[in-house]
Short mmCIF file of C-alpha atoms and ligand atoms in Angstrom, two decimals:
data_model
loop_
_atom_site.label_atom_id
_atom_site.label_comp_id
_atom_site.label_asym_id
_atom_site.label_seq_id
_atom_site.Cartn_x
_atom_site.Cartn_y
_atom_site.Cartn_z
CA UNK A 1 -9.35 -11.63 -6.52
CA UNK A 2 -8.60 -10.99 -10.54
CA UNK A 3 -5.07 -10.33 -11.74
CA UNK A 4 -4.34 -10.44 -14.97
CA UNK A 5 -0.33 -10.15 -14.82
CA UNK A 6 1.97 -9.99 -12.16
CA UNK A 7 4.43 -7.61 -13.40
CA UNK A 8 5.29 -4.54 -11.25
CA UNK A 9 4.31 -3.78 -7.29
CA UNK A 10 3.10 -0.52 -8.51
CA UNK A 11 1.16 -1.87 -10.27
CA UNK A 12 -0.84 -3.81 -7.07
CA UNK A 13 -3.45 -2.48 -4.80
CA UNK A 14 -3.06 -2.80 -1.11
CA UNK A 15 -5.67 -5.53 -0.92
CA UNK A 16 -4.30 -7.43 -3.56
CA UNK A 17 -1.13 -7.93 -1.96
CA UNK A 18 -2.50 -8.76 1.20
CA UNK A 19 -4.34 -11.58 -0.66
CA UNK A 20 -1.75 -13.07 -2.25
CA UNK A 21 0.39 -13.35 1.11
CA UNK A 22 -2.99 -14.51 2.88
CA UNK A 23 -3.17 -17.35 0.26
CA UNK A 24 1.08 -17.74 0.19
CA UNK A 25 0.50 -18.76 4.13
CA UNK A 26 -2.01 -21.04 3.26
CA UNK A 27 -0.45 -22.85 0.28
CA UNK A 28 2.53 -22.89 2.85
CA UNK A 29 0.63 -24.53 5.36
CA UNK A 30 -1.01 -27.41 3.42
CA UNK A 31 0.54 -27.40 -0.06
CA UNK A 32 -1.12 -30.70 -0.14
CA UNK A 33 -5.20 -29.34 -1.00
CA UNK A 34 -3.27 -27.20 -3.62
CA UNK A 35 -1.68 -30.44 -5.72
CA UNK A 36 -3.83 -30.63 -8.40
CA UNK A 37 -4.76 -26.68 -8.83
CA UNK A 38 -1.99 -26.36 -11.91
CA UNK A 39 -3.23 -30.06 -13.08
CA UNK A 40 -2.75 -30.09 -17.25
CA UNK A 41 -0.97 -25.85 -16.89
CA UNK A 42 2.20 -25.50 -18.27
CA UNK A 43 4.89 -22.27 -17.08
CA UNK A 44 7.64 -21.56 -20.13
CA UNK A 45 10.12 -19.84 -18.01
CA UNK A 46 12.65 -17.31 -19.92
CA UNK A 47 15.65 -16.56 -18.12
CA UNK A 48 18.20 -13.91 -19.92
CA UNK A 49 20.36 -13.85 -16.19
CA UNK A 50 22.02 -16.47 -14.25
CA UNK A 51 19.50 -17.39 -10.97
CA UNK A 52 19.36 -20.32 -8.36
CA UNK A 53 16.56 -19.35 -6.50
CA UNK A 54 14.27 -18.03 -8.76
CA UNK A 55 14.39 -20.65 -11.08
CA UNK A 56 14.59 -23.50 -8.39
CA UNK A 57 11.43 -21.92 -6.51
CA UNK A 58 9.67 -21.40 -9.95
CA UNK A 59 10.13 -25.08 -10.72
CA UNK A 60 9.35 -26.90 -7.56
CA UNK A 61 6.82 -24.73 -6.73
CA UNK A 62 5.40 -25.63 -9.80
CA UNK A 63 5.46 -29.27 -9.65
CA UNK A 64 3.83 -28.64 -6.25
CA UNK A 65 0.46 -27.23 -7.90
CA UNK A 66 0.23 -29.90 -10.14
CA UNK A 67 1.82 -28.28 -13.49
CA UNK A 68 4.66 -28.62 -15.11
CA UNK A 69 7.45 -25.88 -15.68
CA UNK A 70 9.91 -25.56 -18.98
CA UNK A 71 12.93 -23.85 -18.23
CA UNK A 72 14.22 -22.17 -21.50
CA UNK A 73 17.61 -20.55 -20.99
CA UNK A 74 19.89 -18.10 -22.92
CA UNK A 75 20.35 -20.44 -25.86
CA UNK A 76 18.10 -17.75 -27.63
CA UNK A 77 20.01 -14.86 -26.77
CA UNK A 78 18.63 -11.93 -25.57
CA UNK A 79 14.76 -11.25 -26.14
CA UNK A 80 14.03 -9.33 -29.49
CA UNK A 81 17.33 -10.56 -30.85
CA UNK A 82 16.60 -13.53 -32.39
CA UNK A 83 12.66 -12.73 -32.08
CA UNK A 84 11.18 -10.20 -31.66
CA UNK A 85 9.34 -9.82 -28.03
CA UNK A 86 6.11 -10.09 -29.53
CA UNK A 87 6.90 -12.91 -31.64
CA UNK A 88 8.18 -14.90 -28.28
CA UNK A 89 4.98 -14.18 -26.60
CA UNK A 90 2.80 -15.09 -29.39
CA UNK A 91 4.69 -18.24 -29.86
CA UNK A 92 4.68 -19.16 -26.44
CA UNK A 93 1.38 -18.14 -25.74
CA UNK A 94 0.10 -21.45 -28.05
CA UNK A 95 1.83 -23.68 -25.83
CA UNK A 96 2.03 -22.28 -21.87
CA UNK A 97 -0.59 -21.08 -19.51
CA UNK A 98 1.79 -18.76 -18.27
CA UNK A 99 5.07 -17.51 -18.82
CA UNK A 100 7.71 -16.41 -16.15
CA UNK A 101 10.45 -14.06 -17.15
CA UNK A 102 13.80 -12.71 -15.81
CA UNK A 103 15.09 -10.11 -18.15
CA UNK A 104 17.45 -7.07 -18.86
CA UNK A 105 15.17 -4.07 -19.69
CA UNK A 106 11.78 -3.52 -17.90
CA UNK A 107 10.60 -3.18 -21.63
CA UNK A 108 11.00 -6.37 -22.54
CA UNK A 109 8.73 -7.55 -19.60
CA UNK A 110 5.89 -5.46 -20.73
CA UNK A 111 6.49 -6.18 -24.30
CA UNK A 112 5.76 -9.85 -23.39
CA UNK A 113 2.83 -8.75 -21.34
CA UNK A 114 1.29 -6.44 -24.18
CA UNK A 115 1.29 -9.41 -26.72
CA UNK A 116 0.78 -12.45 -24.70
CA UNK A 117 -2.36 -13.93 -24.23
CA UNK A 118 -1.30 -15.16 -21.30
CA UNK A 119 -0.31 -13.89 -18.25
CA UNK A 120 3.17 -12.87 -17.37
CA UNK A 121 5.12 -12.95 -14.33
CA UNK A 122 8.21 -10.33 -13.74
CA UNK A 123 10.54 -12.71 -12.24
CA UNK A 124 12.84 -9.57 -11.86
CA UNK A 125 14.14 -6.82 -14.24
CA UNK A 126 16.48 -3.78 -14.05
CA UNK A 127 13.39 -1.91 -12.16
CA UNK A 128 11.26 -4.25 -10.03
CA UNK A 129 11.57 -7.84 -8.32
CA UNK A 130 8.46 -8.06 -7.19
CA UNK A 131 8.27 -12.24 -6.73
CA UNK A 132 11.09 -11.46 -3.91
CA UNK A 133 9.08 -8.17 -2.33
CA UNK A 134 6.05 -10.33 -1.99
CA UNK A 135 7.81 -12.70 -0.74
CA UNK A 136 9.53 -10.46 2.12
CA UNK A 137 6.30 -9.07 3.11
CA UNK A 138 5.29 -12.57 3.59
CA UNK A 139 8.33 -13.01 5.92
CA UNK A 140 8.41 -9.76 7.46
CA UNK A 141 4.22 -11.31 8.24
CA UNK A 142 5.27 -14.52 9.65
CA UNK A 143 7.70 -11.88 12.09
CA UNK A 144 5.67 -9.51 13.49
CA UNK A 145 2.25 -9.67 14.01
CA UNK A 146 1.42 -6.38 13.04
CA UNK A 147 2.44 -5.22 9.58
CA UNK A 148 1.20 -2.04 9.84
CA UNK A 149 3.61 -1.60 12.98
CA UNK A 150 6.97 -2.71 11.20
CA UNK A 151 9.77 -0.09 10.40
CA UNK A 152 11.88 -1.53 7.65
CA UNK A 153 15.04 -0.08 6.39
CA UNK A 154 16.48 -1.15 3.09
CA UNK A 155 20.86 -0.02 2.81
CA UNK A 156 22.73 -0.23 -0.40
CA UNK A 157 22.63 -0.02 -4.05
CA UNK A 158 19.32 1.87 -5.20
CA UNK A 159 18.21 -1.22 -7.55
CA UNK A 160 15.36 -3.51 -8.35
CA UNK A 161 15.23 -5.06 -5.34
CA UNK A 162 14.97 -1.41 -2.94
CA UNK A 163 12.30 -0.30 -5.82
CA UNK A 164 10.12 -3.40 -5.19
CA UNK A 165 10.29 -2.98 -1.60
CA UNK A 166 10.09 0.63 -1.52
CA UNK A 167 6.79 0.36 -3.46
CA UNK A 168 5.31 -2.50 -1.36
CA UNK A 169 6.28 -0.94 1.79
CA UNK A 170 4.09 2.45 0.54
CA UNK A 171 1.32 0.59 -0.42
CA UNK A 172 1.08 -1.85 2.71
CA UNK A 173 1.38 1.07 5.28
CA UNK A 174 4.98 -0.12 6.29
CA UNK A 175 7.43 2.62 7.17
CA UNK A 176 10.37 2.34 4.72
CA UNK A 177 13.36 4.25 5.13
CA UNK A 178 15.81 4.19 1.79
CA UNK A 179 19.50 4.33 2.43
CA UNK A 180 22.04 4.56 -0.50
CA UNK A 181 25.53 6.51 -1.32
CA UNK A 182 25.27 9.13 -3.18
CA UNK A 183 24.18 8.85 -6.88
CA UNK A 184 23.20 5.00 -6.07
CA UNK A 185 19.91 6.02 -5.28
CA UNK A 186 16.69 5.10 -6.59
CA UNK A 187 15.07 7.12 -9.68
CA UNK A 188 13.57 10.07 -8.84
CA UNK A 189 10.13 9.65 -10.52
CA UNK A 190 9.56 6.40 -8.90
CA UNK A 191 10.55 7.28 -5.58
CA UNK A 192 7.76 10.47 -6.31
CA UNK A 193 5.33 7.77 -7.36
CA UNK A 194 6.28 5.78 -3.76
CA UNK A 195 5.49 8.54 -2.09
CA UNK A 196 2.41 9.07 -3.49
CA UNK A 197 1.61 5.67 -2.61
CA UNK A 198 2.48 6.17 1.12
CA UNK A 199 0.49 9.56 1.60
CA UNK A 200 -2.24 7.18 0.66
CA UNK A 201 -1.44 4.57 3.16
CA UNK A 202 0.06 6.69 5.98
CA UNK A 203 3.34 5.74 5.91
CA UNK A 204 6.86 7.22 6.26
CA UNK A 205 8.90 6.68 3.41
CA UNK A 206 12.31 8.44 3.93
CA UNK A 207 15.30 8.21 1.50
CA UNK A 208 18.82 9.56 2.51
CA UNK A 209 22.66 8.97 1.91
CA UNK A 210 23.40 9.83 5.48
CA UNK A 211 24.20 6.83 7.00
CA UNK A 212 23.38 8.49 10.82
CA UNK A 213 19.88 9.10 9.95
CA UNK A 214 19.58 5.51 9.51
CA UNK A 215 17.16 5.56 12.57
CA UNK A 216 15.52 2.96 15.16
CA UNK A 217 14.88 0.41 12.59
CA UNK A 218 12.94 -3.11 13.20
CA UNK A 219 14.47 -4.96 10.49
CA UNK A 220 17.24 -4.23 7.85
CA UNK A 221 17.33 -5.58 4.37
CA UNK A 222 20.44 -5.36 1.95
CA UNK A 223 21.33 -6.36 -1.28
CA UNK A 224 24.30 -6.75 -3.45
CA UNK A 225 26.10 -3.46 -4.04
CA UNK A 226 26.25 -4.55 -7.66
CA UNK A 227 23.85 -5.94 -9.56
CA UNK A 228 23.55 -8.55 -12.62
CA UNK A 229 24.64 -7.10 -15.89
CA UNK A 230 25.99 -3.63 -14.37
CA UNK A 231 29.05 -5.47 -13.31
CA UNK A 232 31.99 -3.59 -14.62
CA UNK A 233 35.86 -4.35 -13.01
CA UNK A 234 37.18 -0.39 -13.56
CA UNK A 235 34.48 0.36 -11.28
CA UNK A 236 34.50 -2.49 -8.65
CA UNK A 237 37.43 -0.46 -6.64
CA UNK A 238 35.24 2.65 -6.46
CA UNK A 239 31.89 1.07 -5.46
CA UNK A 240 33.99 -1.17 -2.67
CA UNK A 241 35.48 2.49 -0.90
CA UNK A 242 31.95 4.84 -1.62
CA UNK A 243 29.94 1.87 -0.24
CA UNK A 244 31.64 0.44 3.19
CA UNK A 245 30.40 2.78 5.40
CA UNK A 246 26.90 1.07 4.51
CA UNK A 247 27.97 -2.22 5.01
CA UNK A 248 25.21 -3.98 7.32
CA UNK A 249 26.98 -5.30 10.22
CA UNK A 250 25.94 -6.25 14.05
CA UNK A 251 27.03 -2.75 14.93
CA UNK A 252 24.74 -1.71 12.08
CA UNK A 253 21.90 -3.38 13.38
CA UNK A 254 22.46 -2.11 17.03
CA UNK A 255 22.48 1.29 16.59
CA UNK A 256 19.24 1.27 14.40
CA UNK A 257 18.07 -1.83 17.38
CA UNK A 258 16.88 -3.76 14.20
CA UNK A 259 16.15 -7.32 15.27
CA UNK A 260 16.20 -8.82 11.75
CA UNK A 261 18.34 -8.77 8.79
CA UNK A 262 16.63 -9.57 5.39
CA UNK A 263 19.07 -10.00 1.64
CA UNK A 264 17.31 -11.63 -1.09
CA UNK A 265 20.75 -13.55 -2.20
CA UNK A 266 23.52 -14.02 -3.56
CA UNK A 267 25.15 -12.75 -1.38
CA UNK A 268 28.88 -10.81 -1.14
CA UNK A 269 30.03 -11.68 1.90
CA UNK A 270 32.01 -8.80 3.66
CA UNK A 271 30.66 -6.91 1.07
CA UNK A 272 27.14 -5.69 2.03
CA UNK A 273 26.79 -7.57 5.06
CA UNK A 274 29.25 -9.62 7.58
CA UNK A 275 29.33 -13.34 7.10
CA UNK A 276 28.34 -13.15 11.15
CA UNK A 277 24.98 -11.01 10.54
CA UNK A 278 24.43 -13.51 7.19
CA UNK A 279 25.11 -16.53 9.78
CA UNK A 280 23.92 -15.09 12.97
CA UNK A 281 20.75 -17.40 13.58
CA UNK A 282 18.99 -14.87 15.95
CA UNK A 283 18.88 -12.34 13.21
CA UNK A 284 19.07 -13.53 9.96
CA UNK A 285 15.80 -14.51 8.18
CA UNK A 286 17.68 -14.72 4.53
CA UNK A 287 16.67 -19.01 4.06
CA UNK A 288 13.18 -18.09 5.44
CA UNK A 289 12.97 -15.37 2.55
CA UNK A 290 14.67 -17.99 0.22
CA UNK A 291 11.66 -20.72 1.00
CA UNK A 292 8.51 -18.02 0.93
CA UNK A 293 9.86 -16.99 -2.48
CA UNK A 294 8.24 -20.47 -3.53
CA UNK A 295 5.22 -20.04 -1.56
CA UNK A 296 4.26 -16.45 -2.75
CA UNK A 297 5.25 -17.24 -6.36
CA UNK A 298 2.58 -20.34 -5.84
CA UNK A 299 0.18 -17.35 -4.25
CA UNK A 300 0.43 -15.65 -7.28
CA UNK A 301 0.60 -18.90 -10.25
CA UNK A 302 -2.82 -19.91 -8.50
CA UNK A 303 -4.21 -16.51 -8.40
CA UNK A 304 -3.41 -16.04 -12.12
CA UNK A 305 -4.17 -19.61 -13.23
CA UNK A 306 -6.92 -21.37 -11.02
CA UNK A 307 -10.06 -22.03 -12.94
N1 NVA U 1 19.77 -6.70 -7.41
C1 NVA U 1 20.19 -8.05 -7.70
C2 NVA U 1 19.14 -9.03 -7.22
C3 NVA U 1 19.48 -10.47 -7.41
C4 NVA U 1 18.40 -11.42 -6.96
C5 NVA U 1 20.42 -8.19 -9.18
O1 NVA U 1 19.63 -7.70 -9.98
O2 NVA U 1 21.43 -8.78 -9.56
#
């Protein structure tokens, strides 16, 4: 399979993504006859945000393959401050094989993909996170047997995180319903261009603020109700009241008779979800999403990168 970047899940065909997650399950299952495919490659890896699993997964997953993996921080500053975008992705395109990025504005990401001559990997942005959707279709895989069969509802903040889903879900065939407050929703053109998507593949995609349309669910995802660099204290009172009646809680999860709970992390305890459904063993998948975020992230480094 070609790829050039890996930059948006709109941007993926359905038999692309089934790929990589066919090849994440088989890295996953003997990492070892992958050891030497990054042999010599080098990753620079720009974060502008904080992140533990990202960067962690990035890195070991990495040193798995073979390659090595530079971690450059925010000592630069925001990208295009110092530098401008293209001049980073000239500059780092003498050096690296690849280059990972976690950034602010979407822009930036396909700024660094437009002059790179290497190939760039969203490693998540104000729009998409589409390392962590692969890597929840890989879990939601290992699951239930039958993709095509899984109804999978996502309840929060309308964010990077529901977009990436939202999109994967409509191009995989997976019924996705949406479920965010008012005005936290996602944007209206993408969730057209989801829609699209799942006319095409034959799935239900359903967005709503009404928490009892919720539906029989198989498995419920969340995320924080705030995400990194929208924080702002005035408004922390405000989003706590409009969003608790979509906290995901057992009672939650057995109305919709959703079997699994799915959060990419961190986690706000009591926020978004009950420390029981984050801790509940029978339910929660969230360190078997953690792990697979390595193993797809390898799917798509060897994809991009083997010779
Ligand atoms: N929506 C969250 C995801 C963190 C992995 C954020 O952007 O902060």
């Amino acid at each position: 399979m070609s790829l050039q970047n890996f930059l948006a899940d709109d941007q993926l065909t359905k038999a692309q993504i089934l790929s990589l997650i066919d090849l994440a399950k088989s890295i996953k299952a003997t990492p070892k006859d992958y050891s030497q495919t990054l042999a010599g490659k080098s990753v620079a890896m720009i974060f502008e945000k904080p992140s533990l699993r990202t960067h962690v997964s990035f890195d070991m997953g990495i040193n798995k393959l073979g390659g090595h993996a530079l971690y450059l921080g925010q000592q630069n500053g925001k990208l295009g401050e110092r530098e401008r975008i293209s001049d980073y992705a000239n500059n780092l395109s003498c050096y690296a094989d690849a280059i990972v990025a976690r950034v602010f504005e979407n822009q930036a990401i396909e700024g660094l993909a437009e002059h790179a001559s290497v190939p760039v990997i969203n490693a998540l942005c104000d729009v998409y996170h589409p390392c962590q959707a692969l890597a929840d279709f890989l879990t939601l895989s290992e699951v239930y047997d039958d993709l095509s069969k899984v109804k999978l509802a996502y309840v929060g903040d309308g964010n990077n995180v529901s977009n990436s889903l939202m999109f994967m879900a409509a191009i995989l065939g997976v019924d996705f319903t949406l479920l965010c407050p008012e005005g936290h929703g996602p944007d209206m053109a993408l969730l057209e261009k989801a829609q699209g998507f799942a006319k095409a593949s034959g799935s239900q995609l359903t967005f709503t603020s009404n928490v009892s349309e919720l539906g029989e669910q198989n498995a419920i995802y969340t995320d924080t109700w705030v995400s990194m660099g929208d924080e702002d204290p005035s408004k922390k009172a405000d989003i706590l009241k409009k969003f608790t009646p979509y906290q995901v809680n057992h009672e939650m999860m057995e109305k919709a008779g959703a079997n699994v709970v799915m959060h990419c992390q961190p986690a706000h305890l009591e926020e978004e979800i009950t420390t029981a459904l984050f801790d509940d063993k029978e339910k929660s998948v969230v360190f078997q999403e953690a792990e697979n975020r390595m193993w797809a992230q390898a799917a798509v480094l060897v994809t991009l990168l083997a010779d």
